[in-house]
Coordinates of C-alpha atoms in Angstrom, one line a residue:
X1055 CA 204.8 64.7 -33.3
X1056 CA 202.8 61.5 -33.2
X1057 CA 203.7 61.3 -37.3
X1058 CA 207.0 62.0 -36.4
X1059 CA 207.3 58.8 -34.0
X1060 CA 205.5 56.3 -35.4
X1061 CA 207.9 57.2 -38.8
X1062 CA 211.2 56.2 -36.4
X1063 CA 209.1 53.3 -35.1
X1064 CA 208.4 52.2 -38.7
X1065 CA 212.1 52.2 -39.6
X1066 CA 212.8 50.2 -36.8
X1067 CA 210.3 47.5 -37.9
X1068 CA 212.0 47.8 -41.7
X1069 CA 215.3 47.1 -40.0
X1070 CA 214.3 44.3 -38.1
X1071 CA 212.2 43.0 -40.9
X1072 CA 215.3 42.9 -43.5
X1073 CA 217.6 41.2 -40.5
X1074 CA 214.5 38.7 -39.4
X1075 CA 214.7 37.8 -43.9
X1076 CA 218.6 37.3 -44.0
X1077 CA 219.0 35.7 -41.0
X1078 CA 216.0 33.8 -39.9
X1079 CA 214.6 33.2 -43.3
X1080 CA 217.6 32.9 -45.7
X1081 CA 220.4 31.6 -43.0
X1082 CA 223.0 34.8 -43.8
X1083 CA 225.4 34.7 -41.1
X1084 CA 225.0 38.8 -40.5
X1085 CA 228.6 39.4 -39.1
X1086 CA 230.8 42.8 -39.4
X1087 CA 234.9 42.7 -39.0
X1088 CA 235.4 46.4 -37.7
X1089 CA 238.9 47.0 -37.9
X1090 CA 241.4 44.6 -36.5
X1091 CA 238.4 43.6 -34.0
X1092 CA 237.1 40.0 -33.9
X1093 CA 234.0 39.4 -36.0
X1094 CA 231.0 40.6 -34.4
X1095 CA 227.4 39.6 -34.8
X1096 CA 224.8 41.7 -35.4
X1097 CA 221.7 40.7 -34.1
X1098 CA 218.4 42.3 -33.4
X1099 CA 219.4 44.3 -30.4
X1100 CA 222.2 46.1 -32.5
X1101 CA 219.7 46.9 -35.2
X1102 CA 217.2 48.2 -33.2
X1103 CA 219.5 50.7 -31.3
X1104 CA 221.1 51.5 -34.8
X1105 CA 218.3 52.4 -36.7
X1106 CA 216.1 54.0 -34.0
X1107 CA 219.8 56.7 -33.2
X1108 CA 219.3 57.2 -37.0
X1109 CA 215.6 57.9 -36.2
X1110 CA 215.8 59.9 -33.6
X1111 CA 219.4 61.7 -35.2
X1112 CA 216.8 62.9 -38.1
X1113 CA 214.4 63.9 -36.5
X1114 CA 216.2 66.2 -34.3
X1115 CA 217.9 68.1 -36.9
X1116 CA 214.7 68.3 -38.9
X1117 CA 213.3 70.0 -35.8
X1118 CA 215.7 72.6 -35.4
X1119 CA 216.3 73.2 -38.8
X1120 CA 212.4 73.9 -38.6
X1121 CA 213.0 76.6 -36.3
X1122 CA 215.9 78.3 -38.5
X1123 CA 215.1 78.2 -41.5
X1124 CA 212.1 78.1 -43.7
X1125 CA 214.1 76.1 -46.3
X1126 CA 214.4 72.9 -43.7
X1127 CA 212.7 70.6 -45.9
X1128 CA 214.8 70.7 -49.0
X1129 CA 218.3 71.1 -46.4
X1130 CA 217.2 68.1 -44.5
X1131 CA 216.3 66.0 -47.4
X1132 CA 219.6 66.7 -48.9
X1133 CA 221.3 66.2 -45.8
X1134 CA 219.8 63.0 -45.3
X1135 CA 220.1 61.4 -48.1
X1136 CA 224.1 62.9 -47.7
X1137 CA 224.1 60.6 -44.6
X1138 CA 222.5 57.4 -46.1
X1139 CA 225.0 57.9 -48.8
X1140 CA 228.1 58.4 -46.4
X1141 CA 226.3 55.3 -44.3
X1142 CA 226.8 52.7 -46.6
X1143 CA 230.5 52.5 -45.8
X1144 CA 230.0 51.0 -42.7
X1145 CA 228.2 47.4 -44.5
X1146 CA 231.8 47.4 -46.3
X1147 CA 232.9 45.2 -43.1
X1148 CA 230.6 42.6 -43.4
X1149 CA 232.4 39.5 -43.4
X1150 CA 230.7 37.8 -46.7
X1151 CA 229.3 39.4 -49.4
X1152 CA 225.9 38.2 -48.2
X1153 CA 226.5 40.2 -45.3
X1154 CA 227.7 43.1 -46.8
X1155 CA 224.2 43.1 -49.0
X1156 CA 221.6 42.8 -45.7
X1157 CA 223.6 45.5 -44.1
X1158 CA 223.1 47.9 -47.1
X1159 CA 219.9 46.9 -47.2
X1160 CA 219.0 47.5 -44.0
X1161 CA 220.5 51.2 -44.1
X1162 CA 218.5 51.5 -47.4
X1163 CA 215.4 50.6 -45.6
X1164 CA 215.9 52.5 -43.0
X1165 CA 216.4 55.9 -44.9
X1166 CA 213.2 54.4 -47.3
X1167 CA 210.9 54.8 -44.5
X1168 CA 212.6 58.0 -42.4
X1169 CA 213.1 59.9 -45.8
X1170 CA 209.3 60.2 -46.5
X1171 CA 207.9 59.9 -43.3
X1172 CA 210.0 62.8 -41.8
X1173 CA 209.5 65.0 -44.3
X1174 CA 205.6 64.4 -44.9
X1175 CA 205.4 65.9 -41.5
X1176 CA 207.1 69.1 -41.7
X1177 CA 206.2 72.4 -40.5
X1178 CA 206.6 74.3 -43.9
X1179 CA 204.3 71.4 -45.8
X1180 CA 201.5 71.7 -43.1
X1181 CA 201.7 76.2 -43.3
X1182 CA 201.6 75.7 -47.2
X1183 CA 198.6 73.5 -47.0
X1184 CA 196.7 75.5 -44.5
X1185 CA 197.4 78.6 -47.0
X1186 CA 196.2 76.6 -50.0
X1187 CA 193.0 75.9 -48.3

């Protein structure tokens, strides 16, 4: 469980670390258009929340797919990789193309760290290497 948390905590810190780059480093005014809204800017509050949902999101269904099925590594991994995929339509509303790129990039480092961590620390992969021992 510990694994499992300091994984969401780690994609957390990639978030922030892409945003802090962009915005503090490079000057990329990180701004998103939703719909017929005013521009909004997303700053390290809204990434933090974001990416630590997407955390917590995964690790929940990794959990209960744990407990029905002995295939939950290989469903979750498909189904997360599904949701970084279906993800990256939300940076379309960035309102410059530089803003469009650190928003993809910070979904891409989000799932860079989850995606591995997660899944190093399932169930099935600790029983298999207990029964190789």
């Amino acid at each position: 469980m510990a694994a499992r948390a300091l994984t969401v905590g780690g994609a957390v810190v990639a978030a922030l670390a892409v945003w802090a780059l962009a915005v503090a480093v490079i000057g990329v005014e990180l701004q998103v258009e939703p719909g017929t809204t005013e521009p909004e800017t997303v700053g390290p509050a809204m990434v933090t929340i974001a990416s630590l949902a997407a955390g917590l999101a995964g690790w929940g269904l990794l959990a209960l797919l744990e407990r029905l099925t002995s295939r939950a590594r290989g469903v979750w991994t498909a189904t997360a990789l599904a949701a970084l995929l279906m993800s990256l339509a939300g940076p379309l509303a960035g309102v410059s193309a530089a803003a469009t790129a650190t928003l993809a990039a910070m979904h891409v480092a989000v799932a860079a760290v989850l995606v591995p961590g997660l899944r190093r620390g399932t169930r099935a992969q600790a029983r298999d290497a207990s029964a190789s021992s």
